[in-house]
Amino acid sequence: MPETLDDIMTRTSELLTDRDMAALSTLMAELSTTDAVRVLERVDSSRRAVLFRLLPKDEAVAVFERFDATVRGELFESLRSYDVIALFEELDPDDRVELLDELPSNVAHRLLVGLSPDERALTAPMLGYDRRSVGRRMSPEFVRLRTAATAGDALDAVRRTGSNAESVYLLPITDDHRTLLGVVTLADLATAAPSTPVGDLSSDHPVVEADSSAEEAARLCFEHRSPAVVVDSEQRLIGILTLEQSARILEEAEDEDAARAGGSEPLRRPYLSTPVLAIVRSRVVWLLVLALSAILTVQVLEIFEHALAAVVTLALFIPLLTGTGGNTGSQAATTVTRALALGDVRPRDIAAVLFREVRVGATMGAMLGTLGFVIAGLVYDWHLGVVIGTTLLSICTLAATVGGAMPLIAKKIGVDPAVFSTPFISTFCDATGLIVYFLIAKAVLGV
Amino acid sequence: MPETLDDIMTRTSELLTDRDMAALSTLMAELSTTDAVRVLERVDSSRRAVLFRLLPKDEAVAVFERFDATVRGELFESLRSYDVIALFEELDPDDRVELLDELPSNVAHRLLVGLSPDERALTAPMLGYDRRSVGRRMSPEFVRLRTAATAGDALDAVRRTGSNAESVYLLPITDDHRTLLGVVTLADLATAAPSTPVGDLSSDHPVVEADSSAEEAARLCFEHRSPAVVVDSEQRLIGILTLEQSARILEEAEDEDAARAGGSEPLRRPYLSTPVLAIVRSRVVWLLVLALSAILTVQVLEIFEHALAAVVTLALFIPLLTGTGGNTGSQAATTVTRALALGDVRPRDIAAVLFREVRVGATMGAMLGTLGFVIAGLVYDWHLGVVIGTTLLSICTLAATVGGAMPLIAKKIGVDPAVFSTPFISTFCDATGLIVYFLIAKAVLGV
């Protein structure tokens, strides 16, 4: 498969250079959706628009819906307005709403006005919800069942109206006022006797409010391994959050967490088609913040400059000690951030987490400290051994505790816990670790 | 919801202390599957066995299948053998196979022998595949269709035999020799006219071989937003990889990546119910490896000890410079690791990645270097400004390049790219950064 992709890329390039539109058109029509998405995400944006127009109509919509958000926005701006209007009408409402966020507001407004009344009626209410809420990501098209229906009736309803819905795997049961009474799955309908009332097939499924967090709702869906039913603040049914959409939401969240744990912002498009300056932009702010906060370490060392001048050997261990502190802190922070994301730990569990991390940090510090004492003692002298050993013990305990607490504090004050992971913790551990080191050194060596 | 969980936990504890089994039994029967999973994962393992036995039978299987792997293994060892045998028979084959990996081999063997012949016939072949392969994670129970069937026939088949299958959302079409001819979704069957031949409804779905990587197959499913069909090496149908199972596989992979990026191993169970020593074990090996490799920085600094003694001010910038190098390196590594995981970048793209990262690193280095030159120049003197500025430029360029290359090299030689992220890169950048720093300092300051 990967070999074929390279072949396709080469063939596409050649045909584009030769301007052989007939052959290109055949090639595009033969591609699977996945291959088409990969090829189009890898070419530059002017070529992308050319190739996209050559895709068969249905395929074009399917391919478009699989692009990363930024790629969708760019492509939309480079297509002719006639193609844009037609494509916009064909999109599922949730994809349409996501796309509007990527476009300049005048373009977004014009597109919305140009929609057919039916599609506009589905799309407009979703725009009233916050960008990170379930209301923006749900599918407002679904097949609704009445309590009186049987499994046979329900399957008939699916056959008649199901092809308009984005997903028919979860079917809500409501009364006439759209109040949710239950939920059945298509699998349960299909395996039941046709005369079974749908109420008897109703099963336990997650229900979320439209203005709650999309990421938390997506995690709930995954925990239940099921789509969720979306209701408004009066508990009236307004949509379905599909497993596919949940997967997309979680993928974006993982992208963001992974990027932030490494001290940058997510790219929101394939790496190789991201311009160098966009990559720089995603990283430079974090790097500057971290470098400027690292000036703190320079100031801490300045305070102890006379101790450093007296025993230059002390300088040799600075990277080792700050590095170990940073590593211990980021181990703790990563574990707790992940546990928070999975719902295993909540901010109120902070006392339990601190008690756990103090013991973990002290245990690892005792092991590393003993090793450091012996090595430094043998290579240099036993006084220095005591300094290095005690410093390692203190730094590990401190770093694990702070690293464990930070994500919980971040969550409590409403900041992304992943941000506090690796980079922030290591800056903090560097500065406090150095203070501990030199205080111990002054006490033991008397400098 | 979180409030209720605490209430449930408190009530459970009280009833357990009072040994009020009747009330406990009612409480357990009333819990939703998700709440039951949460409560049981939070209590200690002896209480877990007591509560688990009080669950209604069907519910017990559902709850068990949602536990983390380690919790499953522990619970199994603390249940009575009669319960164990009954539960093992009820599990889906993929859950059964996963559980066998957690158990001592004599227990695993005994359980396998005790299975009914039908279930053993489904389970045994899966054990022949590698632990990380699709063959271990697929569902071998599915509804198979013949080409001659219509949509109506297919729905009848689902109604008759579907309740034995783990999932009926994807239905493979085969000939008599189990050779795969196509795939239809339950949604397509349900929305089609009953007389439509299933062959006409067949759509493009991922097909994977049973011995290929489970993680890659799961990503493919997510990219296609569809389950995959699993075939053996002779392209005969043997199973289905469901979206639910794919979600589970990817969650484990993300756990592992997140943990390793922070320099530890995944816990494979909820944080708060993991013993302190198990957390220490998940981290201490990495911490030791990193601390021992950081001894390299001590040795590098020893080489330059006379320069340090001559200009003690040089020591002040050590944490700032090594920290910036580490941060730049881990930014690049995180981005490329994520791009690799998503299939946006492959090891053969190394030249393109290096060219990109050299430019990104140099751009950020130029910005930071200018800033460093001005600040150090103003506060100390302009010679030192030149040293700091040039060092920042060199370190950023070097770190971004190495950070970008490492995950690709790791992937090429078959090591987990996440391992090479943050911690390894920072150790590497620390040592080389220090060498660059002191070489520049010696040249400019003449020490």
PDB file of N, CA and C in Angstrom, chain A residues 138-173:
ATOM      1  N   MET A 138     -22.311  17.405  17.013  1.00  0.00           N
ATOM      2  CA  MET A 138     -23.324  16.351  16.904  1.00  0.00           C
ATOM      3  C   MET A 138     -23.859  16.282  15.469  1.00  0.00           C
ATOM      4  N   SER A 139     -24.580  15.217  15.182  1.00  0.00           N
ATOM      5  CA  SER A 139     -25.273  15.127  13.913  1.00  0.00           C
ATOM      6  C   SER A 139     -26.764  15.369  14.184  1.00  0.00           C
ATOM      7  N   PRO A 140     -27.345  16.445  13.584  1.00  0.00           N
ATOM      8  CA  PRO A 140     -28.754  16.745  13.876  1.00  0.00           C
ATOM      9  C   PRO A 140     -29.719  15.932  13.010  1.00  0.00           C
ATOM     10  N   GLU A 141     -29.182  15.058  12.135  1.00  0.00           N
ATOM     11  CA  GLU A 141     -30.047  14.238  11.276  1.00  0.00           C
ATOM     12  C   GLU A 141     -30.067  12.814  11.798  1.00  0.00           C
ATOM     13  N   PHE A 142     -31.228  12.318  12.214  1.00  0.00           N
ATOM     14  CA  PHE A 142     -31.316  10.968  12.763  1.00  0.00           C
ATOM     15  C   PHE A 142     -32.727  10.452  12.540  1.00  0.00           C
ATOM     16  N   VAL A 143     -32.922   9.149  12.754  1.00  0.00           N
ATOM     17  CA  VAL A 143     -34.252   8.558  12.620  1.00  0.00           C
ATOM     18  C   VAL A 143     -34.842   8.424  14.019  1.00  0.00           C
ATOM     19  N   ARG A 144     -36.003   9.087  14.239  1.00  0.00           N
ATOM     20  CA  ARG A 144     -36.614   9.123  15.567  1.00  0.00           C
ATOM     21  C   ARG A 144     -37.744   8.097  15.596  1.00  0.00           C
ATOM     22  N   LEU A 145     -37.844   7.327  16.682  1.00  0.00           N
ATOM     23  CA  LEU A 145     -38.904   6.320  16.794  1.00  0.00           C
ATOM     24  C   LEU A 145     -39.938   6.735  17.846  1.00  0.00           C
ATOM     25  N   ARG A 146     -41.184   6.229  17.666  1.00  0.00           N
ATOM     26  CA  ARG A 146     -42.215   6.445  18.691  1.00  0.00           C
ATOM     27  C   ARG A 146     -42.295   5.212  19.574  1.00  0.00           C
ATOM     28  N   THR A 147     -42.736   5.371  20.820  1.00  0.00           N
ATOM     29  CA  THR A 147     -42.821   4.251  21.768  1.00  0.00           C
ATOM     30  C   THR A 147     -43.693   3.124  21.246  1.00  0.00           C
ATOM     31  N   ALA A 148     -44.771   3.469  20.534  1.00  0.00           N
ATOM     32  CA  ALA A 148     -45.726   2.464  20.088  1.00  0.00           C
ATOM     33  C   ALA A 148     -45.159   1.550  18.995  1.00  0.00           C
ATOM     34  N   ALA A 149     -44.043   1.949  18.364  1.00  0.00           N
ATOM     35  CA  ALA A 149     -43.529   1.194  17.220  1.00  0.00           C
ATOM     36  C   ALA A 149     -42.983  -0.173  17.620  1.00  0.00           C
ATOM     37  N   THR A 150     -43.009  -1.120  16.668  1.00  0.00           N
ATOM     38  CA  THR A 150     -42.355  -2.419  16.863  1.00  0.00           C
ATOM     39  C   THR A 150     -41.019  -2.396  16.143  1.00  0.00           C
ATOM     40  N   ALA A 151     -40.219  -3.440  16.363  1.00  0.00           N
ATOM     41  CA  ALA A 151     -38.932  -3.534  15.669  1.00  0.00           C
ATOM     42  C   ALA A 151     -39.143  -3.519  14.153  1.00  0.00           C
ATOM     43  N   GLY A 152     -40.194  -4.191  13.695  1.00  0.00           N
ATOM     44  CA  GLY A 152     -40.492  -4.209  12.260  1.00  0.00           C
ATOM     45  C   GLY A 152     -40.800  -2.816  11.729  1.00  0.00           C
ATOM     46  N   ASP A 153     -41.669  -2.063  12.452  1.00  0.00           N
ATOM     47  CA  ASP A 153     -41.973  -0.684  12.066  1.00  0.00           C
ATOM     48  C   ASP A 153     -40.685   0.143  12.006  1.00  0.00           C
ATOM     49  N   ALA A 154     -39.849  -0.050  13.024  1.00  0.00           N
ATOM     50  CA  ALA A 154     -38.628   0.747  13.115  1.00  0.00           C
ATOM     51  C   ALA A 154     -37.734   0.482  11.909  1.00  0.00           C
ATOM     52  N   LEU A 155     -37.596  -0.808  11.529  1.00  0.00           N
ATOM     53  CA  LEU A 155     -36.758  -1.119  10.365  1.00  0.00           C
ATOM     54  C   LEU A 155     -37.357  -0.522   9.100  1.00  0.00           C
ATOM     55  N   ASP A 156     -38.704  -0.502   9.011  1.00  0.00           N
ATOM     56  CA  ASP A 156     -39.341   0.153   7.864  1.00  0.00           C
ATOM     57  C   ASP A 156     -38.988   1.647   7.841  1.00  0.00           C
ATOM     58  N   ALA A 157     -39.046   2.280   9.018  1.00  0.00           N
ATOM     59  CA  ALA A 157     -38.712   3.706   9.097  1.00  0.00           C
ATOM     60  C   ALA A 157     -37.272   3.951   8.654  1.00  0.00           C
ATOM     61  N   VAL A 158     -36.383   3.056   9.075  1.00  0.00           N
ATOM     62  CA  VAL A 158     -34.975   3.192   8.673  1.00  0.00           C
ATOM     63  C   VAL A 158     -34.864   3.078   7.150  1.00  0.00           C
ATOM     64  N   ARG A 159     -35.587   2.104   6.566  1.00  0.00           N
ATOM     65  CA  ARG A 159     -35.510   1.897   5.124  1.00  0.00           C
ATOM     66  C   ARG A 159     -36.020   3.135   4.371  1.00  0.00           C
ATOM     67  N   ARG A 160     -37.104   3.748   4.864  1.00  0.00           N
ATOM     68  CA  ARG A 160     -37.697   4.913   4.196  1.00  0.00           C
ATOM     69  C   ARG A 160     -36.851   6.175   4.327  1.00  0.00           C
ATOM     70  N   THR A 161     -36.385   6.447   5.561  1.00  0.00           N
ATOM     71  CA  THR A 161     -35.786   7.768   5.808  1.00  0.00           C
ATOM     72  C   THR A 161     -34.318   7.720   6.198  1.00  0.00           C
ATOM     73  N   GLY A 162     -33.810   6.495   6.407  1.00  0.00           N
ATOM     74  CA  GLY A 162     -32.471   6.355   6.960  1.00  0.00           C
ATOM     75  C   GLY A 162     -31.358   6.919   6.101  1.00  0.00           C
ATOM     76  N   SER A 163     -31.522   6.911   4.772  1.00  0.00           N
ATOM     77  CA  SER A 163     -30.401   7.334   3.934  1.00  0.00           C
ATOM     78  C   SER A 163     -30.110   8.825   4.062  1.00  0.00           C
ATOM     79  N   ASN A 164     -31.050   9.610   4.653  1.00  0.00           N
ATOM     80  CA  ASN A 164     -30.760  11.022   4.903  1.00  0.00           C
ATOM     81  C   ASN A 164     -29.957  11.243   6.170  1.00  0.00           C
ATOM     82  N   ALA A 165     -29.977  10.263   7.070  1.00  0.00           N
ATOM     83  CA  ALA A 165     -29.306  10.449   8.359  1.00  0.00           C
ATOM     84  C   ALA A 165     -27.829  10.128   8.237  1.00  0.00           C
ATOM     85  N   GLU A 166     -27.005  10.787   9.048  1.00  0.00           N
ATOM     86  CA  GLU A 166     -25.569  10.516   8.984  1.00  0.00           C
ATOM     87  C   GLU A 166     -25.277   9.137   9.560  1.00  0.00           C
ATOM     88  N   SER A 167     -26.036   8.727  10.544  1.00  0.00           N
ATOM     89  CA  SER A 167     -25.841   7.408  11.126  1.00  0.00           C
ATOM     90  C   SER A 167     -27.187   6.849  11.569  1.00  0.00           C
ATOM     91  N   VAL A 168     -27.419   5.572  11.354  1.00  0.00           N
ATOM     92  CA  VAL A 168     -28.664   4.949  11.811  1.00  0.00           C
ATOM     93  C   VAL A 168     -28.368   3.868  12.846  1.00  0.00           C
ATOM     94  N   TYR A 169     -27.128   3.891  13.410  1.00  0.00           N
ATOM     95  CA  TYR A 169     -26.776   2.835  14.343  1.00  0.00           C
ATOM     96  C   TYR A 169     -27.398   3.036  15.714  1.00  0.00           C
ATOM     97  N   LEU A 170     -27.791   4.273  16.025  1.00  0.00           N
ATOM     98  CA  LEU A 170     -28.450   4.538  17.303  1.00  0.00           C
ATOM     99  C   LEU A 170     -29.745   5.273  17.004  1.00  0.00           C
ATOM    100  N   LEU A 171     -30.875   4.755  17.479  1.00  0.00           N
ATOM    101  CA  LEU A 171     -32.166   5.358  17.167  1.00  0.00           C
ATOM    102  C   LEU A 171     -32.882   5.758  18.453  1.00  0.00           C
ATOM    103  N   PRO A 172     -33.097   7.064  18.644  1.00  0.00           N
ATOM    104  CA  PRO A 172     -33.750   7.520  19.859  1.00  0.00           C
ATOM    105  C   PRO A 172     -35.263   7.311  19.793  1.00  0.00           C
ATOM    106  N   ILE A 173     -35.869   7.013  20.933  1.00  0.00           N
ATOM    107  CA  ILE A 173     -37.328   6.899  21.069  1.00  0.00           C
ATOM    108  C   ILE A 173     -37.804   8.133  21.834  1.00  0.00           C
TER     109      ILE A 173
END
